XYZ file of C-alpha atoms in Angstrom:
731
model
C -15.948 -120.310 124.139
C -15.484 -116.270 124.011
C -18.330 -114.925 126.645
C -20.694 -112.280 125.166
C -21.286 -108.548 127.101
C -25.970 -109.420 128.561
C -26.225 -106.174 126.786
C -24.789 -107.916 123.111
C -26.606 -110.694 124.346
C -30.282 -109.740 125.103
C -31.197 -108.261 121.328
C -34.241 -110.967 121.356
C -36.088 -111.142 124.790
C -34.723 -108.613 125.930
C -33.262 -111.469 127.052
C -34.574 -114.141 126.219
C -32.164 -114.884 123.188
C -29.949 -113.497 120.744
C -29.593 -115.347 117.246
C -27.518 -117.840 116.112
C -24.331 -119.599 113.543
C -21.461 -122.039 112.436
C -17.805 -123.832 112.101
C -15.964 -127.121 111.491
C -14.862 -129.559 114.007
C -14.045 -133.601 114.794
C -16.780 -134.742 116.327
C -15.465 -135.444 119.715
C -15.951 -137.529 122.083
C -16.947 -136.168 126.217
C -17.089 -139.056 128.274
C -20.050 -139.498 130.447
C -17.911 -137.811 134.265
C -21.280 -135.262 133.849
C -23.683 -138.027 134.160
C -24.034 -139.650 137.751
C -23.876 -136.188 138.870
C -26.135 -134.181 136.816
C -28.203 -136.749 136.914
C -32.186 -135.568 136.891
C -35.786 -137.578 136.771
C -37.395 -136.134 134.072
C -41.115 -138.376 134.008
C -42.664 -136.247 131.252
C -40.764 -135.151 128.590
C -42.423 -132.227 125.915
C -41.865 -131.020 122.283
C -42.870 -127.564 120.181
C -41.622 -127.932 116.861
C -42.852 -125.052 114.473
C -41.423 -125.383 111.006
C -42.476 -122.893 107.878
C -41.111 -122.829 104.569
C -44.424 -120.870 102.840
C -45.605 -118.227 104.164
C -48.975 -115.980 102.109
C -48.755 -115.955 98.453
C -48.215 -111.525 99.049
C -46.291 -112.014 102.621
C -43.919 -108.918 100.901
C -40.930 -111.865 101.168
C -39.895 -115.027 100.031
C -40.167 -118.586 101.587
C -37.798 -120.846 103.128
C -37.222 -125.037 101.789
C -35.988 -126.511 105.490
C -37.692 -125.873 107.920
C -40.273 -128.801 107.748
C -37.069 -130.814 107.694
C -35.359 -129.598 110.501
C -38.437 -130.279 112.063
C -38.727 -133.975 111.200
C -35.043 -133.215 112.695
C -35.548 -132.180 116.061
C -39.024 -135.717 116.272
C -36.405 -138.187 114.813
C -33.858 -136.822 117.284
C -36.277 -136.900 120.322
C -38.260 -139.579 119.686
C -34.960 -142.436 119.358
C -31.806 -140.770 121.639
C -33.786 -138.860 123.264
C -36.683 -141.601 124.323
C -39.239 -138.557 123.516
C -42.951 -140.301 123.150
C -44.395 -139.321 119.618
C -47.642 -138.292 121.698
C -45.443 -135.682 123.743
C -44.337 -133.721 120.366
C -46.394 -131.935 119.022
C -45.414 -130.386 115.532
C -46.633 -127.242 113.194
C -45.596 -126.187 110.198
C -46.344 -123.746 106.922
C -51.139 -123.467 107.891
C -50.628 -124.463 110.963
C -48.028 -122.270 112.301
C -49.941 -118.528 112.348
C -49.611 -116.512 115.309
C -52.742 -118.258 117.186
C -51.964 -121.419 116.911
C -48.203 -121.956 117.645
C -49.773 -118.719 121.387
C -52.018 -121.542 122.106
C -50.281 -124.738 121.510
C -47.444 -123.440 123.855
C -50.190 -122.661 126.099
C -52.099 -125.728 126.026
C -48.931 -128.652 124.647
C -45.844 -127.062 127.390
C -47.805 -124.316 129.998
C -50.900 -126.214 130.702
C -48.981 -129.767 130.369
C -45.267 -129.009 132.001
C -45.231 -130.039 136.033
C -42.113 -129.474 138.350
C -39.214 -131.475 137.077
C -40.237 -132.518 133.503
C -38.044 -131.481 130.345
C -39.428 -129.304 127.746
C -38.805 -128.389 123.800
C -39.528 -125.479 122.006
C -37.789 -125.508 118.602
C -38.883 -122.635 115.768
C -37.142 -122.739 112.776
C -38.098 -120.149 109.633
C -37.533 -116.276 109.243
C -36.908 -113.864 111.591
C -37.419 -109.683 111.992
C -37.206 -107.314 114.322
C -39.985 -104.752 115.114
C -39.782 -101.609 117.640
C -39.250 -102.061 121.576
C -41.198 -99.016 123.042
C -39.303 -100.288 126.373
C -35.685 -99.881 124.357
C -33.924 -102.544 125.891
C -31.420 -102.302 123.157
C -30.113 -99.116 122.288
C -31.602 -99.494 118.463
C -34.373 -99.457 119.683
C -35.969 -103.052 118.972
C -36.917 -106.724 119.260
C -36.426 -109.702 117.720
C -39.505 -111.563 116.649
C -40.052 -115.153 115.550
C -41.943 -114.550 111.451
C -45.544 -116.512 111.453
C -47.236 -118.133 108.371
C -49.798 -115.835 108.901
C -47.768 -112.687 109.514
C -47.077 -110.002 106.314
C -45.293 -106.658 105.893
C -47.756 -103.824 105.593
C -49.323 -102.714 101.395
C -47.238 -100.363 101.370
C -43.685 -101.516 102.602
C -40.750 -100.043 102.611
C -43.145 -96.274 101.348
C -45.008 -96.565 104.636
C -44.916 -99.243 108.193
C -46.691 -100.206 110.197
C -48.319 -103.095 112.076
C -46.996 -106.968 111.640
C -48.050 -110.146 113.080
C -45.055 -111.345 114.827
C -44.722 -112.781 117.675
C -42.121 -110.908 119.518
C -39.941 -111.794 121.755
C -40.254 -110.205 124.750
C -43.896 -113.024 124.381
C -41.904 -115.623 124.530
C -40.329 -114.624 127.731
C -43.400 -114.717 129.828
C -44.840 -117.939 128.055
C -40.950 -119.266 129.547
C -42.044 -117.441 132.496
C -45.185 -119.081 132.264
C -43.464 -123.274 132.465
C -43.423 -124.985 135.983
C -40.354 -126.895 134.746
C -37.103 -124.808 134.579
C -35.819 -127.998 132.703
C -36.696 -125.267 129.573
C -34.825 -126.114 126.417
C -35.091 -123.421 123.325
C -33.775 -124.396 120.065
C -34.303 -121.441 117.442
C -32.917 -121.605 113.586
C -33.350 -117.970 112.261
C -32.469 -114.802 112.441
C -32.848 -111.397 111.754
C -30.131 -109.353 109.670
C -29.659 -110.808 105.514
C -32.939 -111.564 104.267
C -32.990 -113.131 100.737
C -30.166 -114.669 99.617
C -26.098 -115.858 99.535
C -25.270 -117.309 96.507
C -27.171 -120.690 96.997
C -28.519 -119.929 100.322
C -31.784 -118.364 101.218
C -31.799 -116.406 104.931
C -34.721 -117.299 107.344
C -34.243 -113.653 108.056
C -37.554 -111.101 107.161
C -36.722 -107.083 106.443
C -37.676 -105.847 110.367
C -36.546 -102.360 112.123
C -38.627 -99.536 113.231
C -41.009 -99.270 110.197
C -42.759 -102.516 111.475
C -44.168 -102.454 115.154
C -46.085 -105.717 116.969
C -49.689 -105.629 116.529
C -52.476 -104.626 119.172
C -52.728 -108.205 119.921
C -49.234 -109.093 120.019
C -48.724 -105.832 122.681
C -53.032 -107.546 124.330
C -51.268 -110.819 124.588
C -48.261 -109.881 126.612
C -50.677 -107.292 129.246
C -52.710 -110.963 130.145
C -49.628 -112.742 130.691
C -48.576 -110.579 133.182
C -51.775 -110.592 134.969
C -51.675 -114.109 134.807
C -48.274 -114.296 135.996
C -49.026 -111.679 138.904
C -45.928 -109.516 137.135
C -46.283 -106.043 137.483
C -44.426 -104.292 133.132
C -42.374 -102.780 135.584
C -40.559 -106.252 137.541
C -40.639 -108.423 133.666
C -38.719 -104.900 132.552
C -36.196 -105.948 135.327
C -36.435 -110.196 134.497
C -35.582 -109.854 131.017
C -32.842 -107.313 131.072
C -31.214 -110.156 134.056
C -31.429 -112.918 131.342
C -33.574 -115.186 129.899
C -36.462 -116.269 132.022
C -36.088 -120.768 132.274
C -33.272 -122.904 130.967
C -31.907 -122.445 128.156
C -31.963 -120.855 124.691
C -29.852 -121.854 122.008
C -29.884 -119.811 118.884
C -28.493 -119.895 115.248
C -26.416 -117.396 114.913
C -24.423 -114.399 116.401
C -26.993 -111.329 116.334
C -25.646 -109.250 113.099
C -24.524 -112.906 111.135
C -26.702 -115.414 108.535
C -28.691 -118.097 109.602
C -28.428 -120.094 106.207
C -31.895 -122.239 105.272
C -29.370 -124.773 103.092
C -29.110 -127.724 100.261
C -27.625 -130.829 101.511
C -27.289 -133.630 98.743
C -30.639 -134.281 97.438
C -32.660 -131.966 100.397
C -32.907 -128.381 102.584
C -32.852 -128.331 105.905
C -31.335 -125.558 108.183
C -27.763 -125.685 108.254
C -27.483 -125.343 112.348
C -30.155 -127.389 112.853
C -28.826 -130.479 110.687
C -25.696 -130.630 112.191
C -26.432 -129.833 115.380
C -29.096 -132.973 115.652
C -25.717 -135.269 113.080
C -23.430 -133.877 116.809
C -26.530 -134.754 118.873
C -26.612 -138.193 117.104
C -23.175 -138.823 117.121
C -22.340 -138.127 121.052
C -20.936 -141.160 122.553
C -21.719 -139.932 126.179
C -23.349 -136.700 127.997
C -22.395 -133.659 126.682
C -23.385 -130.779 128.959
C -24.099 -127.139 126.881
C -20.803 -125.310 127.390
C -19.203 -127.595 125.625
C -21.321 -128.574 122.984
C -21.957 -125.307 120.871
C -18.834 -124.497 120.935
C -18.308 -128.076 119.333
C -21.340 -127.202 117.073
C -19.772 -124.230 115.820
C -16.628 -125.122 114.487
C -18.415 -127.978 113.139
C -19.494 -126.194 110.183
C -17.064 -123.695 108.812
C -17.000 -125.564 105.509
C -21.146 -125.711 105.493
C -22.991 -122.566 105.069
C -22.122 -119.817 106.069
C -18.838 -119.987 106.909
C -18.849 -116.780 109.036
C -22.121 -118.799 111.301
C -21.797 -119.787 115.280
C -24.263 -120.762 117.149
C -24.484 -119.291 120.860
C -26.805 -119.790 123.978
C -27.837 -117.965 127.408
C -28.600 -120.365 129.958
C -29.833 -118.655 133.720
C -28.380 -116.149 135.363
C -26.602 -118.318 138.316
C -28.493 -121.783 136.850
C -24.854 -123.589 135.972
C -26.637 -124.870 132.961
C -23.847 -123.894 131.164
C -22.777 -127.056 132.560
C -25.914 -129.906 132.271
C -26.447 -132.472 129.397
C -28.784 -130.581 126.559
C -32.513 -130.699 126.504
C -31.277 -131.483 130.590
C -31.426 -135.074 129.698
C -28.542 -137.646 130.373
C -28.631 -140.025 127.080
C -29.029 -143.655 127.482
C -28.660 -144.867 124.400
C -25.802 -145.801 121.729
C -25.065 -143.374 119.103
C -25.912 -143.919 115.726
C -25.997 -143.333 112.146
C -29.731 -143.902 111.629
C -32.649 -145.824 113.047
C -35.049 -148.561 112.253
C -38.223 -146.741 111.909
C -40.097 -149.176 110.047
C -40.182 -153.519 109.271
C -41.391 -155.370 106.152
C -40.490 -158.897 105.997
C -36.713 -158.460 104.549
C -37.356 -154.823 104.011
C -36.503 -152.228 106.228
C -37.166 -148.062 106.666
C -34.630 -145.810 107.962
C -33.960 -142.368 109.173
C -30.660 -140.908 108.389
C -30.133 -137.889 110.723
C -26.757 -139.133 112.398
C -24.889 -139.215 108.468
C -22.466 -136.257 107.867
C -23.799 -133.792 105.487
C -20.310 -133.936 103.347
C -20.412 -138.025 103.781
C -23.986 -138.358 102.304
C -23.225 -138.737 98.645
C -21.974 -142.339 100.187
C -25.165 -143.998 101.953
C -26.494 -144.448 98.748
C -27.021 -148.334 97.162
C -24.288 -149.974 98.710
C -24.047 -148.913 102.457
C -24.282 -151.358 104.754
C -25.221 -150.775 108.493
C -25.056 -152.415 112.039
C -27.404 -153.724 114.319
C -26.284 -152.415 117.513
C -27.699 -153.371 121.412
C -27.862 -151.258 124.229
C -24.243 -152.453 124.882
C -23.298 -151.919 121.035
C -22.250 -154.787 120.201
C -23.028 -156.137 116.269
C -26.893 -157.807 117.048
C -26.833 -158.108 112.730
C -26.708 -155.756 109.073
C -27.945 -153.657 106.544
C -27.637 -153.361 103.206
C -28.980 -150.076 101.909
C -30.184 -149.594 99.036
C -31.909 -145.881 98.267
C -31.664 -143.532 99.529
C -34.096 -139.781 99.667
C -32.558 -137.482 101.257
C -32.879 -138.642 104.998
C -34.517 -141.591 104.581
C -33.192 -145.196 103.750
C -34.482 -148.002 102.519
C -32.824 -151.042 103.592
C -32.567 -155.195 103.179
C -32.318 -156.692 106.202
C -29.345 -158.817 106.423
C -30.399 -160.506 110.092
C -33.103 -159.515 112.507
C -34.547 -156.246 113.853
C -37.293 -154.242 114.956
C -37.795 -150.997 114.676
C -36.619 -148.927 117.506
C -32.992 -150.301 116.573
C -30.288 -148.134 115.964
C -27.421 -148.386 113.270
C -23.619 -147.398 113.158
C -21.598 -147.319 110.082
C -20.221 -150.977 109.102
C -19.313 -149.803 106.014
C -20.174 -146.771 103.468
C -19.918 -146.823 98.994
C -18.483 -144.310 96.934
C -19.179 -144.021 94.378
C -16.896 -144.677 90.997
C -18.340 -141.923 88.929
C -19.105 -139.279 91.987
C -19.200 -135.404 90.465
C -18.287 -131.625 91.269
C -21.673 -129.741 90.743
C -20.973 -125.904 89.548
C -23.116 -123.356 90.330
C -23.295 -119.995 87.711
C -23.527 -117.214 89.477
C -26.533 -114.413 87.484
C -23.476 -112.274 86.901
C -22.471 -113.846 84.408
C -25.649 -112.754 82.757
C -25.421 -113.503 78.815
C -22.033 -115.784 79.585
C -23.719 -118.169 80.939
C -24.827 -120.300 78.570
C -21.317 -121.126 77.015
C -20.578 -120.877 80.745
C -22.329 -124.063 80.947
C -20.935 -125.645 77.602
C -17.365 -124.987 78.298
C -17.946 -126.653 81.663
C -20.236 -129.904 80.681
C -16.684 -130.522 78.530
C -15.005 -131.351 81.263
C -15.109 -135.287 82.985
C -17.004 -135.750 85.722
C -18.251 -131.871 86.148
C -21.296 -131.255 86.253
C -23.665 -127.608 86.225
C -26.636 -127.693 88.157
C -28.811 -124.011 89.312
C -28.335 -122.872 92.251
C -30.919 -122.361 94.799
C -32.579 -125.820 93.704
C -29.336 -128.177 94.601
C -26.844 -128.447 96.012
C -23.989 -126.817 94.850
C -20.193 -127.384 95.572
C -18.900 -124.206 94.321
C -19.971 -121.217 91.913
C -18.411 -119.752 89.297
C -18.921 -116.176 88.946
C -17.905 -112.773 87.889
C -16.680 -109.853 90.597
C -18.968 -107.113 90.469
C -18.428 -103.342 91.814
C -21.296 -104.656 95.138
C -19.527 -107.611 95.449
C -16.200 -106.217 95.874
C -17.928 -104.121 98.109
C -18.922 -106.168 100.525
C -15.968 -108.433 100.241
C -14.353 -104.818 100.965
C -16.550 -104.996 103.820
C -15.091 -107.493 106.178
C -11.730 -105.996 105.296
C -11.028 -109.097 102.662
C -7.151 -109.068 101.756
C -6.401 -109.056 97.935
C -9.189 -108.830 96.270
C -9.635 -110.074 92.365
C -10.526 -106.894 90.308
C -13.904 -106.069 89.086
C -15.490 -107.854 85.998
C -12.596 -110.703 86.914
C -13.852 -114.203 86.812
C -13.366 -117.071 89.915
C -15.089 -119.673 91.722
C -16.783 -118.361 94.707
C -17.833 -120.928 97.887
C -21.556 -122.214 97.840
C -21.745 -118.961 100.236
C -20.811 -116.284 98.338
C -16.854 -116.339 99.219
C -13.900 -115.507 96.560
C -12.048 -118.622 96.330
C -8.339 -118.005 96.499
C -5.284 -118.155 93.107
C -9.103 -118.543 90.574
C -9.299 -115.413 89.736
C -8.180 -114.231 86.022
C -7.719 -110.539 84.336
C -10.407 -107.646 83.652
C -12.374 -108.574 80.692
C -11.011 -112.746 80.719
C -13.761 -114.577 78.669
C -15.471 -116.714 80.517
C -14.682 -119.369 77.786
C -11.062 -118.551 78.672
C -11.675 -118.486 81.942
C -12.948 -122.036 82.111
C -10.179 -123.548 79.848
C -7.661 -121.815 83.118
C -9.291 -123.302 85.784
C -9.830 -127.266 84.729
C -6.868 -128.061 86.725
C -8.419 -126.156 89.628
C -11.821 -128.188 89.146
C -10.122 -131.044 88.518
C -8.140 -130.598 92.121
C -11.952 -129.723 93.815
C -13.237 -132.511 92.520
C -9.692 -135.112 93.775
C -11.156 -133.338 97.676
C -14.555 -133.755 97.222
C -13.599 -137.809 97.130
C -11.062 -138.079 99.724
C -13.333 -135.933 101.921
C -15.954 -138.711 101.688
C -13.841 -140.889 103.616
C -13.747 -138.768 106.300
C -15.348 -141.184 109.717
C -13.222 -140.049 112.425
C -17.320 -140.794 114.550
C -17.799 -144.327 113.425
C -14.380 -146.036 111.920
C -13.342 -148.706 114.659
C -9.429 -148.226 114.511
C -7.712 -147.043 117.366
C -6.079 -143.495 116.108
C -5.363 -140.527 117.413
C -4.141 -137.302 115.406
C -2.609 -134.039 116.726
C -1.635 -130.679 115.903
C 1.820 -128.948 117.482
C 4.048 -126.210 117.200
C 6.921 -127.695 115.572
C 8.494 -129.866 118.261
C 6.425 -128.229 121.049
C 4.092 -130.472 123.191
C 1.211 -127.611 122.837
C -1.890 -129.089 121.203
C -3.226 -126.511 119.237
C -6.017 -129.300 117.381
C -6.141 -132.211 117.173
C -9.128 -135.716 115.673
C -9.671 -138.446 117.397
C -11.812 -142.000 116.332
C -14.582 -141.809 119.000
C -15.078 -145.502 119.066
C -11.644 -146.742 118.008
C -11.763 -147.173 122.017
C -8.579 -145.121 122.399
C -8.440 -140.948 123.914
C -5.714 -138.463 123.103
C -3.328 -138.178 126.547
C -4.382 -134.729 125.705
C -7.329 -132.403 126.151
C -7.377 -129.295 123.641
C -9.599 -126.620 124.998
C -13.303 -126.363 124.007
C -12.762 -123.378 121.553
C -15.669 -122.360 118.815
C -13.325 -121.188 116.165
C -10.874 -123.252 114.067
C -7.518 -122.801 115.133
C -5.754 -119.553 113.501
C -1.980 -119.826 112.358
C -0.106 -116.565 111.258
C 1.768 -117.729 107.829
C 5.499 -118.707 108.568
C 4.995 -120.849 112.421
C 6.170 -123.643 111.404
C 3.100 -126.943 112.802
C 3.877 -131.343 112.829
C 0.765 -133.491 113.469
C 1.847 -136.928 116.156
C -0.045 -139.792 114.292
C -0.400 -142.366 117.470
C -1.113 -145.581 116.105
C -3.172 -147.427 119.319
C -4.157 -150.582 117.325
C -2.310 -153.981 118.048
C -1.427 -154.290 114.766
C 0.560 -151.948 112.578
C -1.020 -149.569 109.953
C -0.441 -148.211 106.581
C -1.235 -144.090 106.437
C -1.582 -141.152 103.831
C -1.088 -137.213 105.205
C -2.703 -135.269 102.866
C -3.206 -131.231 102.259
C -5.562 -129.133 100.986
C -5.312 -125.664 101.175
C -7.818 -122.991 101.022
C -7.249 -123.247 96.933
C -7.962 -126.511 96.534
C -3.852 -127.235 95.874
C -3.617 -131.055 97.079
C -0.019 -131.863 98.226
C 0.903 -135.053 100.059
C 3.233 -134.438 103.304
C 2.916 -139.186 104.151
C 4.789 -140.380 102.116
C 7.982 -138.979 101.715
C 10.488 -141.410 100.810
C 9.726 -143.039 97.137
C 12.427 -144.988 96.241
C 12.544 -146.980 99.429
C 10.593 -150.639 99.356
C 6.375 -150.448 99.936
C 7.035 -150.249 103.749
C 7.579 -146.982 103.910
C 3.581 -146.628 104.395
C 3.555 -148.878 107.377
C 3.219 -147.482 110.937
C 3.580 -150.309 113.565
C 1.429 -150.928 116.301
C 1.576 -147.943 119.156
C 4.646 -146.040 117.021
C 4.155 -142.620 117.153
C 5.084 -141.159 113.619
C 5.654 -137.428 113.621
C 5.438 -134.916 109.958
C 7.594 -134.111 109.717
C 10.260 -136.315 111.970
C 13.458 -133.756 112.837
C 15.735 -135.567 113.064
C 15.238 -138.043 109.308
C 13.137 -135.363 107.189
C 14.917 -132.643 104.979
C 11.409 -129.778 105.421
C 8.953 -128.818 106.895
C 5.737 -127.897 107.407
C 5.140 -123.829 107.747
C 2.249 -121.922 106.915
C 1.944 -119.901 103.893
C 0.160 -118.367 101.785
C -3.023 -118.748 100.131
C -4.810 -117.730 103.683
C -7.890 -119.546 103.960
C -9.208 -122.549 105.528
C -6.447 -125.333 105.149
C -7.316 -129.082 105.913
C -4.696 -131.682 106.882
C -6.576 -135.419 106.154
C -4.435 -138.237 108.067
C -5.748 -141.816 105.636
C -4.848 -144.813 107.723
C -5.534 -148.468 107.014
C -5.295 -151.901 107.696
C -4.785 -153.103 103.819
C -1.064 -152.032 102.299
C -1.673 -148.782 99.996
C 0.012 -149.725 96.643
C -1.850 -148.256 94.346
C -1.773 -144.664 95.429
C 2.555 -145.348 96.154
C 2.960 -147.009 92.921
C 1.104 -142.988 91.149
C 3.080 -140.515 93.593
C 6.255 -142.795 93.014
C 6.272 -142.223 89.167
C 4.703 -138.578 89.952
C 8.119 -138.403 91.914
C 10.551 -139.803 89.355
C 8.271 -137.040 86.851
C 9.883 -134.738 88.897
C 13.335 -135.414 90.065
C 11.872 -135.469 93.779
C 13.534 -138.428 95.520
C 11.484 -137.492 99.061
C 9.534 -134.966 100.407
C 6.115 -133.164 100.559
C 5.302 -133.482 96.779
C 1.945 -131.902 94.894
C -0.499 -133.359 93.094
C -1.034 -132.680 89.233
C -3.318 -135.001 88.148
C -5.040 -135.156 91.873
C -8.741 -136.978 90.877
C -6.640 -140.152 88.862
C -4.604 -141.113 92.142
C -7.377 -140.924 95.156
C -8.737 -143.240 92.402
C -5.912 -144.632 92.956
C -6.866 -144.014 97.115
C -10.251 -145.254 97.034
C -8.797 -148.233 95.768
C -6.652 -149.275 98.047
C -8.945 -148.296 101.383
C -11.859 -150.981 98.766
C -9.253 -153.712 99.710
C -11.145 -153.240 103.499
C -14.932 -154.281 102.139
C -12.658 -158.001 100.991
C -14.772 -159.424 103.963
C -18.146 -157.770 104.019
C -21.419 -160.051 102.861
C -21.545 -160.538 99.078
C -25.492 -158.984 99.429
C -23.626 -155.986 100.170
C -20.629 -156.089 97.586
C -21.881 -153.328 94.935
C -19.536 -152.704 91.741
C -20.528 -148.617 91.788
C -19.097 -148.356 94.271
C -15.607 -149.147 96.127
C -16.677 -149.802 99.670
C -14.930 -149.045 102.894
C -15.191 -150.993 105.725
C -14.642 -149.151 109.627
C -13.042 -151.533 110.830
C -10.326 -151.755 108.790
C -10.336 -148.206 107.625
C -10.449 -144.359 109.532
C -10.115 -141.412 107.287
C -9.417 -137.734 110.248
C -9.244 -134.161 109.295
C -8.071 -131.765 111.468
C -8.224 -127.518 110.508
C -6.995 -125.107 110.981
C -6.729 -121.164 109.344
C -3.997 -119.647 108.011
C -3.907 -116.381 108.445
């Protein structure tokens, strides 16, 4: 992770924090090597979790939707993954989280109870802002704040400024200083740039700046703590400018980025909090801070705002960046879920370890394995329904509350749809756009800001174009052209037409692209690098070179990459015309059958393996212990070279213990139509081919219990199938 200049980082508390952010990663296994070395005595673990969705009606800014979910995400993680006693976790939500309520809870629950060596976690999800800093720790003279539930903008704002009931970063620094333990982690999912909405996301920021100042009560409270800590104002300034007071601070965005309040499937959450907690459910060993945050940052590229990147700071000269997250060495098995309640053969499940991109595959028909402390299988739970991250399941064998669950088989619905939101820029054409889109099979229109959408149909306005130009985005569409945006209003390449194009004509033109994007959504539901039991490693290198540019592997498959790439906080960037190669290692003692797909930034799908269309059915087979090179310079007559359109490209590697006969037959028909005998092919009917591929993969669930079979879904067994992804950005 690149280091940030200290003067740039100290904005939140003068040194207490900055604000954090996001991007995608295949969650990587990080071993236990730091565990024994860094083990600490933690006689007690205390947590204060604050989440605010609802602010006063006359507050002068919008409510949020995912902050209460954030609190529950952290509570379940700390309880079942990190061993917190539920009685030691205090939550404050909405009306409870006033300025006085937060400060009192920090004092009573954390400061008065924590002893040396204890673990303390403070989490805040809600709006962030900025007020005037009298000490001018930062050149702009502002200090970042938390916005409590009772904070309001001045009545005449923005015509006139005034005081707000915010909690300053300076105050948080003092509260952390008062803790007797050094094992302190503050997790902050808010920001102080932007505000309002962006596409399908809300931004966790309230207006702030030079017109706003902290209340007199806030400065009086700081003076009280200076007296209790026997700290002079001069020493206070010196300490906070030197670094944070205790432990570690993890923030969801950098100072100039936006923290997203995001829709996921059928619920809302902070994009960062969900991805961070999901990542920690999945880890197989003790994860140190310096590795975890870059990994989490990379894991969010395709979710939320692509430029939201989480960051962290630790107490100077503490070595805390090489200590475990939350200062706890986890002892439990990695998991996708946990049993929270049992009534007869019915179980209530918390599904916080599920990848957000695969939630649609965990409804009725999915199967989870009950695992013991060693990871051994103790029973099965058949999922019968899911509401948000709470599932209801049937126990196929006994299980107790607190039992951890790992994925055994997911169920991909046969009728999965692509959700399209309509941007306000369409104006009076929105009705016509909805009618045209609804006529396309398996493409549906859903309202933005209310549900998860996969893409947004909109018009390029002058305002949008100006904002994109300010970020130096090349090849922008013309004003008044219609095309597709990402949920955060990033332009989808090759989707915009000519200026003035009628909306019905635009939808007709986009039909093929929408079907390709649907196919990509379908196949991405198979991604299971965290849960697959197959032993597979995939590496991306420059052509005919050994340097590893990116890597993915099955964390529970039993193997490890032979070369560990450097942990980076961003997706690998490759210039145009860069020749690349993929090495796929089948470390199983049995043959596997592979398909390798490339999805470019415009949504176009190509098949690069298999690539011999006149050979036998064995063309997809990779023998036990074999390493497959794509392309293989000894036999393949093609190269893989990065090309337009620029942007994020994903390579999906699908491996099965069963032959991929239906998909291969469909690809052969396509190759015969195009006259291509060998080499990569671009799919002109991608949804149909992906459906055939899923039918092939559905064969992997034949050994599952009869009770787990659901005809409305394609079951995929983690012991028989793996789907991995490697992403890179073409620049």
